[in-house]
């Protein structure tokens, strides 16, 4: 069985209800439960969680899938707290054992002490910013991609644990011009593409996207 751990980092705070990322997280769970050969565990950072149990989920999983909005060019504070608390609990207990350096040569090998080697992760983000803010000359992000810009630290965090990335997917202009049906279809196609490279998923999605009906 392939083990999937889904983390919904879509925090409910201020004017944000976290609905878009909750929809993505639910769609992810339904997608894998409709396939043969998958087990799924989930976490919603808005709910109470036991750090020890969360560490065990990381240790259990073959793939970790993160869903998060980006607030002020970072993950929300509730999601960041989750990472701080859970990864600290995972020190010498399955997530990382050290920063990887040795006292004999402390200048090299930083970031090689992760204990999740062989596992992979994927992240989706949602933005108020339009895609063009990242791609057009003179626009706000100076032609820097999400992954190489605002999400650079997030990717290095996962590399520190030993995990390697699947291709990310980023949803833009969600606050003012959301199209949930379009975005869910795009996301399901992305899951099919990425996981057909990793495991045997070849079933196309069809029908009602809210029910994620599949057909052969």
CSV table of N, CA, C and O in Angstrom, one decimal, residues 59-180:
chain,number,residue,atom,x,y,z
A,59,UNK,N,6.5,9.8,9.7
A,59,UNK,CA,7.3,8.5,9.6
A,59,UNK,C,6.6,7.4,8.8
A,59,UNK,O,7.2,6.6,8.1
A,60,UNK,N,5.3,7.4,8.9
A,60,UNK,CA,4.4,6.4,8.2
A,60,UNK,C,4.3,6.7,6.7
A,60,UNK,O,4.3,5.7,5.9
A,61,UNK,N,4.3,7.9,6.3
A,61,UNK,CA,3.9,8.3,5.0
A,61,UNK,C,5.0,8.0,3.9
A,61,UNK,O,6.2,8.1,4.2
A,62,UNK,N,4.6,7.6,2.7
A,62,UNK,CA,5.5,7.6,1.6
A,62,UNK,C,5.5,9.0,0.9
A,62,UNK,O,6.6,9.4,0.3
A,63,UNK,N,4.4,9.6,0.9
A,63,UNK,CA,4.2,11.0,0.3
A,63,UNK,C,3.5,11.9,1.3
A,63,UNK,O,2.5,11.5,1.9
A,64,UNK,N,4.0,13.1,1.4
A,64,UNK,CA,3.3,14.1,2.2
A,64,UNK,C,2.8,15.2,1.2
A,64,UNK,O,3.6,15.7,0.3
A,65,UNK,N,1.5,15.5,1.3
A,65,UNK,CA,1.0,16.6,0.4
A,65,UNK,C,0.5,17.7,1.3
A,65,UNK,O,-0.4,17.6,2.2
A,66,UNK,N,1.1,18.9,1.1
A,66,UNK,CA,0.8,20.1,1.8
A,66,UNK,C,-0.2,21.0,1.0
A,66,UNK,O,0.1,21.2,-0.2
A,67,UNK,N,-1.2,21.5,1.6
A,67,UNK,CA,-2.0,22.6,1.0
A,67,UNK,C,-2.0,23.8,1.9
A,67,UNK,O,-2.3,23.7,3.1
A,68,UNK,N,-1.6,24.9,1.3
A,68,UNK,CA,-1.5,26.1,2.1
A,68,UNK,C,-1.7,27.4,1.3
A,68,UNK,O,-1.4,27.5,0.2
A,69,UNK,N,-2.4,28.4,1.9
A,69,UNK,CA,-2.4,29.7,1.3
A,69,UNK,C,-1.1,30.4,1.6
A,69,UNK,O,-0.3,29.9,2.5
A,70,UNK,N,-0.8,31.5,1.0
A,70,UNK,CA,0.4,32.3,1.3
A,70,UNK,C,-0.1,33.6,1.8
A,70,UNK,O,-0.8,34.3,1.1
A,71,UNK,N,0.2,34.0,3.0
A,71,UNK,CA,-0.1,35.3,3.7
A,71,UNK,C,1.1,36.1,3.8
A,71,UNK,O,2.1,35.6,4.5
A,72,UNK,N,1.1,37.3,3.3
A,72,UNK,CA,2.3,38.1,3.5
A,72,UNK,C,3.6,37.4,3.1
A,72,UNK,O,4.6,37.5,3.7
A,73,UNK,N,3.5,36.6,2.0
A,73,UNK,CA,4.6,35.9,1.3
A,73,UNK,C,5.2,34.8,2.2
A,73,UNK,O,6.4,34.5,2.0
A,74,UNK,N,4.4,34.3,3.1
A,74,UNK,CA,4.8,33.2,4.0
A,74,UNK,C,3.6,32.3,4.2
A,74,UNK,O,2.5,32.7,4.0
A,75,UNK,N,3.9,31.1,4.8
A,75,UNK,CA,2.8,30.3,5.2
A,75,UNK,C,2.1,30.9,6.4
A,75,UNK,O,2.7,31.7,7.2
A,76,UNK,N,0.8,30.6,6.7
A,76,UNK,CA,0.1,31.2,7.8
A,76,UNK,C,0.7,30.8,9.1
A,76,UNK,O,1.4,29.8,9.3
A,77,UNK,N,0.5,31.7,10.2
A,77,UNK,CA,1.2,31.5,11.4
A,77,UNK,C,0.8,30.2,12.1
A,77,UNK,O,1.6,29.5,12.8
A,78,UNK,N,-0.5,29.7,11.9
A,78,UNK,CA,-0.9,28.5,12.5
A,78,UNK,C,-0.2,27.3,11.8
A,78,UNK,O,0.2,26.3,12.5
A,79,UNK,N,0.1,27.4,10.6
A,79,UNK,CA,0.8,26.3,9.9
A,79,UNK,C,2.3,26.3,10.3
A,79,UNK,O,2.9,25.3,10.5
A,80,UNK,N,2.8,27.5,10.4
A,80,UNK,CA,4.2,27.6,10.8
A,80,UNK,C,4.4,27.1,12.2
A,80,UNK,O,5.4,26.4,12.5
A,81,UNK,N,3.4,27.4,13.1
A,81,UNK,CA,3.5,26.8,14.5
A,81,UNK,C,3.5,25.3,14.4
A,81,UNK,O,4.2,24.6,15.1
A,82,UNK,N,2.6,24.7,13.6
A,82,UNK,CA,2.5,23.3,13.4
A,82,UNK,C,3.9,22.7,13.0
A,82,UNK,O,4.4,21.8,13.6
A,83,UNK,N,4.5,23.3,12.1
A,83,UNK,CA,5.8,22.9,11.6
A,83,UNK,C,6.9,23.0,12.8
A,83,UNK,O,7.6,22.0,13.0
A,84,UNK,N,6.9,24.1,13.5
A,84,UNK,CA,7.8,24.3,14.6
A,84,UNK,C,7.6,23.2,15.6
A,84,UNK,O,8.6,22.6,16.1
A,85,UNK,N,6.4,23.0,16.0
A,85,UNK,CA,6.1,22.1,17.1
A,85,UNK,C,6.4,20.7,16.7
A,85,UNK,O,7.0,19.9,17.4
A,86,UNK,N,5.9,20.3,15.5
A,86,UNK,CA,6.0,18.9,15.1
A,86,UNK,C,7.4,18.5,14.8
A,86,UNK,O,7.9,17.5,15.2
A,87,UNK,N,8.1,19.4,14.1
A,87,UNK,CA,9.5,19.1,13.7
A,87,UNK,C,10.4,19.1,14.9
A,87,UNK,O,11.4,18.3,15.0
A,88,UNK,N,10.1,19.9,15.9
A,88,UNK,CA,10.9,19.8,17.2
A,88,UNK,C,10.7,18.5,17.9
A,88,UNK,O,11.6,17.9,18.4
A,89,UNK,N,9.4,18.1,17.9
A,89,UNK,CA,9.1,16.8,18.4
A,89,UNK,C,9.8,15.6,17.7
A,89,UNK,O,10.1,14.6,18.3
A,90,UNK,N,10.1,15.9,16.4
A,90,UNK,CA,10.7,14.8,15.6
A,90,UNK,C,12.2,14.8,15.6
A,90,UNK,O,12.8,14.0,14.9
A,91,UNK,N,12.8,15.7,16.5
A,91,UNK,CA,14.3,15.7,16.6
A,91,UNK,C,14.7,14.4,17.2
A,91,UNK,O,14.3,14.0,18.3
A,92,UNK,N,15.6,13.6,16.6
A,92,UNK,CA,16.0,12.3,17.0
A,92,UNK,C,14.9,11.3,17.2
A,92,UNK,O,15.0,10.4,17.9
A,93,UNK,N,13.8,11.6,16.5
A,93,UNK,CA,12.7,10.7,16.6
A,93,UNK,C,12.0,10.6,15.2
A,93,UNK,O,10.7,10.5,15.1
A,94,UNK,N,12.8,10.5,14.2
A,94,UNK,CA,12.2,10.2,12.9
A,94,UNK,C,12.2,11.3,11.8
A,94,UNK,O,12.1,11.0,10.6
A,95,UNK,N,12.3,12.6,12.2
A,95,UNK,CA,12.3,13.7,11.2
A,95,UNK,C,13.7,14.1,10.9
A,95,UNK,O,14.1,14.3,9.8
A,96,UNK,N,14.5,14.4,11.9
A,96,UNK,CA,15.9,14.7,11.7
A,96,UNK,C,16.7,14.4,13.0
A,96,UNK,O,16.1,14.4,14.1
A,97,UNK,N,18.0,14.1,12.8
A,97,UNK,CA,18.8,13.8,14.0
A,97,UNK,C,19.7,14.9,14.3
A,97,UNK,O,20.2,15.1,15.5
A,98,UNK,N,20.1,15.7,13.3
A,98,UNK,CA,21.0,16.8,13.5
A,98,UNK,C,21.0,17.7,12.3
A,98,UNK,O,20.3,17.4,11.4
A,99,UNK,N,21.8,18.7,12.3
A,99,UNK,CA,21.9,19.5,11.0
A,99,UNK,C,22.9,18.9,10.0
A,99,UNK,O,23.1,19.4,8.9
A,100,UNK,N,23.5,17.7,10.4
A,100,UNK,CA,24.3,17.0,9.4
A,100,UNK,C,25.8,17.2,9.5
A,100,UNK,O,26.6,16.5,8.9
A,101,UNK,N,26.2,18.3,10.2
A,101,UNK,CA,27.6,18.6,10.3
A,101,UNK,C,28.3,17.8,11.3
A,101,UNK,O,27.7,17.3,12.2
A,102,UNK,N,29.6,17.7,11.2
A,102,UNK,CA,30.5,17.1,12.2
A,102,UNK,C,31.4,18.1,12.9
A,102,UNK,O,31.7,19.1,12.2
A,103,UNK,N,31.8,17.9,14.1
A,103,UNK,CA,32.7,18.8,14.8
A,103,UNK,C,34.1,18.9,14.1
A,103,UNK,O,34.8,19.9,14.2
A,104,UNK,N,34.4,17.8,13.4
A,104,UNK,CA,35.7,17.8,12.7
A,104,UNK,C,35.8,18.7,11.5
A,104,UNK,O,36.9,19.2,11.1
A,105,UNK,N,34.6,19.0,10.9
A,105,UNK,CA,34.6,19.8,9.7
A,105,UNK,C,33.3,20.5,9.7
A,105,UNK,O,32.4,20.2,8.8
A,106,UNK,N,33.0,21.5,10.5
A,106,UNK,CA,31.7,22.1,10.7
A,106,UNK,C,31.2,23.0,9.5
A,106,UNK,O,30.1,23.4,9.5
A,107,UNK,N,32.1,23.2,8.5
A,107,UNK,CA,31.8,24.1,7.4
A,107,UNK,C,31.0,23.4,6.3
A,107,UNK,O,30.4,24.1,5.5
A,108,UNK,N,30.9,22.1,6.4
A,108,UNK,CA,30.3,21.4,5.2
A,108,UNK,C,29.2,20.4,5.8
A,108,UNK,O,29.1,20.1,6.9
A,109,UNK,N,28.3,20.0,4.8
A,109,UNK,CA,27.3,19.0,5.1
A,109,UNK,C,26.1,19.5,5.9
A,109,UNK,O,25.3,18.7,6.4
A,110,UNK,N,26.0,20.8,6.0
A,110,UNK,CA,24.8,21.4,6.7
A,110,UNK,C,23.6,20.9,5.9
A,110,UNK,O,23.5,20.9,4.7
A,111,UNK,N,22.5,20.5,6.7
A,111,UNK,CA,21.3,20.2,6.1
A,111,UNK,C,21.2,18.7,5.6
A,111,UNK,O,20.2,18.4,4.9
A,112,UNK,N,22.1,17.9,6.1
A,112,UNK,CA,22.1,16.5,5.6
A,112,UNK,C,21.7,15.5,6.7
A,112,UNK,O,21.9,14.3,6.6
A,113,UNK,N,21.1,16.0,7.8
A,113,UNK,CA,20.8,15.2,8.9
A,113,UNK,C,19.3,14.7,9.0
A,113,UNK,O,18.9,14.3,10.0
A,114,UNK,N,18.6,14.8,7.9
A,114,UNK,CA,17.3,14.4,7.9
A,114,UNK,C,17.1,12.9,7.9
A,114,UNK,O,17.9,12.1,7.5
A,115,UNK,N,15.9,12.5,8.5
A,115,UNK,CA,15.6,11.1,8.7
A,115,UNK,C,14.5,10.6,7.8
A,115,UNK,O,14.0,9.5,8.0
A,116,UNK,N,14.0,11.5,6.9
A,116,UNK,CA,12.9,11.1,6.1
A,116,UNK,C,13.3,10.8,4.6
A,116,UNK,O,12.5,11.0,3.7
A,117,UNK,N,14.6,10.4,4.5
A,117,UNK,CA,15.1,10.1,3.1
A,117,UNK,C,14.3,9.0,2.5
A,117,UNK,O,13.9,8.0,3.1
A,118,UNK,N,14.1,9.2,1.2
A,118,UNK,CA,13.3,8.2,0.4
A,118,UNK,C,11.8,8.6,0.3
A,118,UNK,O,11.1,8.0,-0.5
A,119,UNK,N,11.4,9.5,1.1
A,119,UNK,CA,10.0,10.0,1.1
A,119,UNK,C,9.9,11.2,0.2
A,119,UNK,O,10.9,11.9,-0.1
A,120,UNK,N,8.7,11.5,-0.4
A,120,UNK,CA,8.5,12.7,-1.3
A,120,UNK,C,7.4,13.5,-0.8
A,120,UNK,O,6.5,13.1,0.0
A,121,UNK,N,7.4,14.8,-1.2
A,121,UNK,CA,6.3,15.7,-0.8
A,121,UNK,C,5.9,16.5,-2.0
A,121,UNK,O,6.6,16.7,-3.0
A,122,UNK,N,4.7,17.0,-1.9
A,122,UNK,CA,4.1,18.0,-2.9
A,122,UNK,C,3.5,19.1,-2.2
A,122,UNK,O,2.9,18.9,-1.1
A,123,UNK,N,3.5,20.3,-2.7
A,123,UNK,CA,2.8,21.4,-2.1
A,123,UNK,C,2.0,22.2,-3.1
A,123,UNK,O,2.4,22.3,-4.3
A,124,UNK,N,0.8,22.6,-2.7
A,124,UNK,CA,0.0,23.5,-3.4
A,124,UNK,C,-0.1,24.8,-2.6
A,124,UNK,O,-0.1,24.8,-1.4
A,125,UNK,N,-0.1,25.9,-3.3
A,125,UNK,CA,-0.3,27.2,-2.6
A,125,UNK,C,-1.4,28.0,-3.3
A,125,UNK,O,-1.7,27.8,-4.5
A,126,UNK,N,-2.1,28.8,-2.5
A,126,UNK,CA,-3.1,29.7,-3.1
A,126,UNK,C,-2.8,31.2,-2.8
A,126,UNK,O,-2.3,31.5,-1.7
A,127,UNK,N,-3.0,32.0,-3.8
A,127,UNK,CA,-2.6,33.4,-3.8
A,127,UNK,C,-3.7,34.4,-4.1
A,127,UNK,O,-4.5,34.0,-5.0
A,128,UNK,N,-3.7,35.5,-3.5
A,128,UNK,CA,-4.4,36.7,-4.1
A,128,UNK,C,-3.7,37.2,-5.3
A,128,UNK,O,-4.4,37.6,-6.3
A,129,UNK,N,-2.4,37.1,-5.4
A,129,UNK,CA,-1.6,37.7,-6.5
A,129,UNK,C,-1.9,36.9,-7.8
A,129,UNK,O,-2.0,35.7,-7.8
A,130,UNK,N,-2.1,37.6,-8.9
A,130,UNK,CA,-2.2,36.9,-10.2
A,130,UNK,C,-0.9,36.3,-10.6
A,130,UNK,O,0.2,36.7,-10.2
A,131,UNK,N,-1.0,35.3,-11.5
A,131,UNK,CA,0.2,34.7,-12.1
A,131,UNK,C,1.1,35.6,-12.7
A,131,UNK,O,2.4,35.5,-12.6
A,132,UNK,N,0.6,36.7,-13.3
A,132,UNK,CA,1.4,37.6,-14.0
A,132,UNK,C,2.3,38.4,-13.1
A,132,UNK,O,3.4,39.0,-13.6
A,133,UNK,N,2.0,38.5,-11.8
A,133,UNK,CA,2.9,39.2,-10.9
A,133,UNK,C,4.2,38.5,-10.7
A,133,UNK,O,5.2,39.1,-10.3
A,134,UNK,N,4.3,37.2,-11.1
A,134,UNK,CA,5.5,36.4,-11.0
A,134,UNK,C,6.2,36.3,-12.4
A,134,UNK,O,7.4,36.0,-12.4
A,135,UNK,N,5.5,36.6,-13.5
A,135,UNK,CA,6.1,36.3,-14.8
A,135,UNK,C,6.4,37.5,-15.6
A,135,UNK,O,7.3,37.4,-16.5
A,136,UNK,N,5.7,38.6,-15.4
A,136,UNK,CA,5.9,39.8,-16.3
A,136,UNK,C,7.0,40.7,-15.9
A,136,UNK,O,7.1,41.0,-14.7
A,137,UNK,N,7.8,41.2,-16.8
A,137,UNK,CA,8.8,42.2,-16.4
A,137,UNK,C,8.2,43.4,-15.7
A,137,UNK,O,7.2,43.9,-16.2
A,138,UNK,N,8.8,43.9,-14.7
A,138,UNK,CA,8.4,45.1,-14.0
A,138,UNK,C,7.3,44.8,-13.0
A,138,UNK,O,6.9,45.7,-12.2
A,139,UNK,N,6.8,43.6,-12.9
A,139,UNK,CA,5.7,43.3,-11.9
A,139,UNK,C,6.4,42.9,-10.6
A,139,UNK,O,7.6,42.7,-10.5
A,140,UNK,N,5.5,42.7,-9.6
A,140,UNK,CA,5.9,42.7,-8.2
A,140,UNK,C,7.0,41.7,-7.8
A,140,UNK,O,8.0,42.1,-7.1
A,141,UNK,N,7.0,40.5,-8.3
A,141,UNK,CA,7.9,39.5,-7.9
A,141,UNK,C,9.2,39.4,-8.8
A,141,UNK,O,10.0,38.5,-8.7
A,142,UNK,N,9.3,40.4,-9.7
A,142,UNK,CA,10.5,40.5,-10.5
A,142,UNK,C,10.9,39.2,-11.2
A,142,UNK,O,12.1,38.8,-11.3
A,143,UNK,N,9.9,38.6,-11.8
A,143,UNK,CA,10.1,37.4,-12.7
A,143,UNK,C,10.7,36.3,-11.9
A,143,UNK,O,11.4,35.5,-12.4
A,144,UNK,N,10.4,36.2,-10.6
A,144,UNK,CA,10.9,35.1,-9.7
A,144,UNK,C,9.7,34.2,-9.5
A,144,UNK,O,8.6,34.6,-9.1
A,145,UNK,N,9.9,32.9,-9.6
A,145,UNK,CA,8.8,31.9,-9.5
A,145,UNK,C,8.4,31.8,-8.0
A,145,UNK,O,9.2,32.1,-7.1
A,146,UNK,N,7.3,31.2,-7.8
A,146,UNK,CA,6.8,30.9,-6.4
A,146,UNK,C,7.8,30.0,-5.7
A,146,UNK,O,8.3,30.3,-4.6
A,147,UNK,N,8.3,29.0,-6.4
A,147,UNK,CA,9.1,28.0,-5.8
A,147,UNK,C,10.5,28.5,-5.5
A,147,UNK,O,11.2,28.2,-4.5
A,148,UNK,N,11.0,29.4,-6.4
A,148,UNK,CA,12.4,29.9,-6.2
A,148,UNK,C,12.4,31.2,-5.4
A,148,UNK,O,13.4,31.7,-5.0
A,149,UNK,N,11.2,31.8,-5.1
A,149,UNK,CA,11.1,33.0,-4.3
A,149,UNK,C,10.4,32.8,-3.0
A,149,UNK,O,11.1,32.3,-2.1
A,150,UNK,N,9.1,33.1,-2.8
A,150,UNK,CA,8.5,33.0,-1.5
A,150,UNK,C,8.6,31.6,-0.9
A,150,UNK,O,8.6,31.5,0.3
A,151,UNK,N,8.6,30.5,-1.7
A,151,UNK,CA,8.5,29.2,-1.2
A,151,UNK,C,9.9,28.5,-1.1
A,151,UNK,O,10.0,27.4,-0.7
A,152,UNK,N,11.0,29.3,-1.3
A,152,UNK,CA,12.3,28.7,-1.3
A,152,UNK,C,12.6,28.1,0.1
A,152,UNK,O,13.1,27.0,0.2
A,153,UNK,N,12.3,28.9,1.2
A,153,UNK,CA,12.6,28.3,2.5
A,153,UNK,C,11.7,27.1,2.8
A,153,UNK,O,12.2,26.2,3.5
A,154,UNK,N,10.5,27.1,2.3
A,154,UNK,CA,9.7,25.9,2.6
A,154,UNK,C,10.3,24.7,1.9
A,154,UNK,O,10.3,23.6,2.5
A,155,UNK,N,10.8,24.8,0.7
A,155,UNK,CA,11.4,23.7,0.1
A,155,UNK,C,12.7,23.3,0.8
A,155,UNK,O,13.0,22.1,0.9
A,156,UNK,N,13.5,24.2,1.2
A,156,UNK,CA,14.7,23.9,2.0
A,156,UNK,C,14.4,23.2,3.3
A,156,UNK,O,15.1,22.3,3.7
A,157,UNK,N,13.3,23.6,3.9
A,157,UNK,CA,12.8,22.9,5.1
A,157,UNK,C,12.6,21.4,4.9
A,157,UNK,O,13.0,20.6,5.7
A,158,UNK,N,11.9,21.1,3.8
A,158,UNK,CA,11.6,19.7,3.5
A,158,UNK,C,12.9,19.0,3.1
A,158,UNK,O,13.1,17.8,3.5
A,159,UNK,N,13.8,19.7,2.4
A,159,UNK,CA,15.1,19.0,2.1
A,159,UNK,C,15.9,18.7,3.3
A,159,UNK,O,16.6,17.7,3.4
A,160,UNK,N,15.8,19.6,4.3
A,160,UNK,CA,16.5,19.4,5.6
A,160,UNK,C,16.0,18.0,6.3
A,160,UNK,O,16.8,17.4,6.9
A,161,UNK,N,14.8,17.7,6.1
A,161,UNK,CA,14.3,16.4,6.6
A,161,UNK,C,14.7,15.2,5.8
A,161,UNK,O,14.5,14.1,6.3
A,162,UNK,N,15.1,15.4,4.6
A,162,UNK,CA,15.5,14.4,3.7
A,162,UNK,C,14.5,14.1,2.6
A,162,UNK,O,14.8,13.3,1.7
A,163,UNK,N,13.4,14.7,2.6
A,163,UNK,CA,12.4,14.5,1.6
A,163,UNK,C,12.8,15.2,0.3
A,163,UNK,O,13.5,16.2,0.3
A,164,UNK,N,12.2,14.7,-0.9
A,164,UNK,CA,12.5,15.3,-2.2
A,164,UNK,C,11.1,15.7,-2.8
A,164,UNK,O,10.1,15.1,-2.5
A,165,UNK,N,11.1,16.7,-3.6
A,165,UNK,CA,9.8,17.3,-4.1
A,165,UNK,C,9.3,16.6,-5.3
A,165,UNK,O,10.0,16.2,-6.2
A,166,UNK,N,7.9,16.5,-5.4
A,166,UNK,CA,7.2,16.4,-6.6
A,166,UNK,C,7.0,17.9,-7.1
A,166,UNK,O,7.2,18.8,-6.5
A,167,UNK,N,6.4,18.0,-8.3
A,167,UNK,CA,6.2,19.3,-8.9
A,167,UNK,C,5.1,20.0,-8.1
A,167,UNK,O,4.0,19.4,-7.8
A,168,UNK,N,5.3,21.2,-7.7
A,168,UNK,CA,4.3,22.0,-7.0
A,168,UNK,C,3.2,22.5,-8.0
A,168,UNK,O,3.3,22.4,-9.2
A,169,UNK,N,2.1,23.0,-7.4
A,169,UNK,CA,1.0,23.6,-8.1
A,169,UNK,C,0.5,24.8,-7.4
A,169,UNK,O,0.2,24.7,-6.2
A,170,UNK,N,0.4,26.0,-8.1
A,170,UNK,CA,0.1,27.2,-7.4
A,170,UNK,C,-1.1,27.8,-8.1
A,170,UNK,O,-1.2,27.9,-9.3
A,171,UNK,N,-2.1,28.2,-7.2
A,171,UNK,CA,-3.3,28.8,-7.7
A,171,UNK,C,-3.3,30.3,-7.4
A,171,UNK,O,-3.1,30.7,-6.3
A,172,UNK,N,-3.6,31.1,-8.5
A,172,UNK,CA,-3.4,32.5,-8.4
A,172,UNK,C,-4.8,33.2,-8.5
A,172,UNK,O,-5.7,32.7,-9.0
A,173,UNK,N,-4.8,34.5,-8.0
A,173,UNK,CA,-6.0,35.3,-8.0
A,173,UNK,C,-7.2,34.7,-7.5
A,173,UNK,O,-8.3,34.8,-7.9
A,174,UNK,N,-7.0,33.9,-6.4
A,174,UNK,CA,-8.1,33.1,-5.8
A,174,UNK,C,-9.1,34.0,-5.0
A,174,UNK,O,-10.3,33.7,-5.0
A,175,UNK,N,-8.6,35.1,-4.4
A,175,UNK,CA,-9.5,35.9,-3.6
A,175,UNK,C,-10.5,36.6,-4.4
A,175,UNK,O,-11.7,36.7,-4.1
A,176,UNK,N,-10.1,37.2,-5.6
A,176,UNK,CA,-11.0,38.0,-6.4
A,176,UNK,C,-11.6,37.3,-7.6
A,176,UNK,O,-12.7,37.7,-8.0
A,177,UNK,N,-10.9,36.3,-8.1
A,177,UNK,CA,-11.4,35.6,-9.3
A,177,UNK,C,-11.3,34.1,-9.2
A,177,UNK,O,-10.8,33.4,-10.2
A,178,UNK,N,-11.8,33.5,-8.1
A,178,UNK,CA,-11.7,32.1,-8.0
A,178,UNK,C,-12.7,31.4,-8.9
A,178,UNK,O,-13.8,31.9,-9.2
A,179,UNK,N,-12.2,30.3,-9.4
A,179,UNK,CA,-13.1,29.4,-10.2
A,179,UNK,C,-12.8,28.0,-9.7
A,179,UNK,O,-11.9,27.3,-10.2
A,180,UNK,N,-13.6,27.5,-8.7
A,180,UNK,CA,-13.3,26.3,-8.0
A,180,UNK,C,-13.4,25.1,-8.9
A,180,UNK,O,-12.5,24.2,-8.8
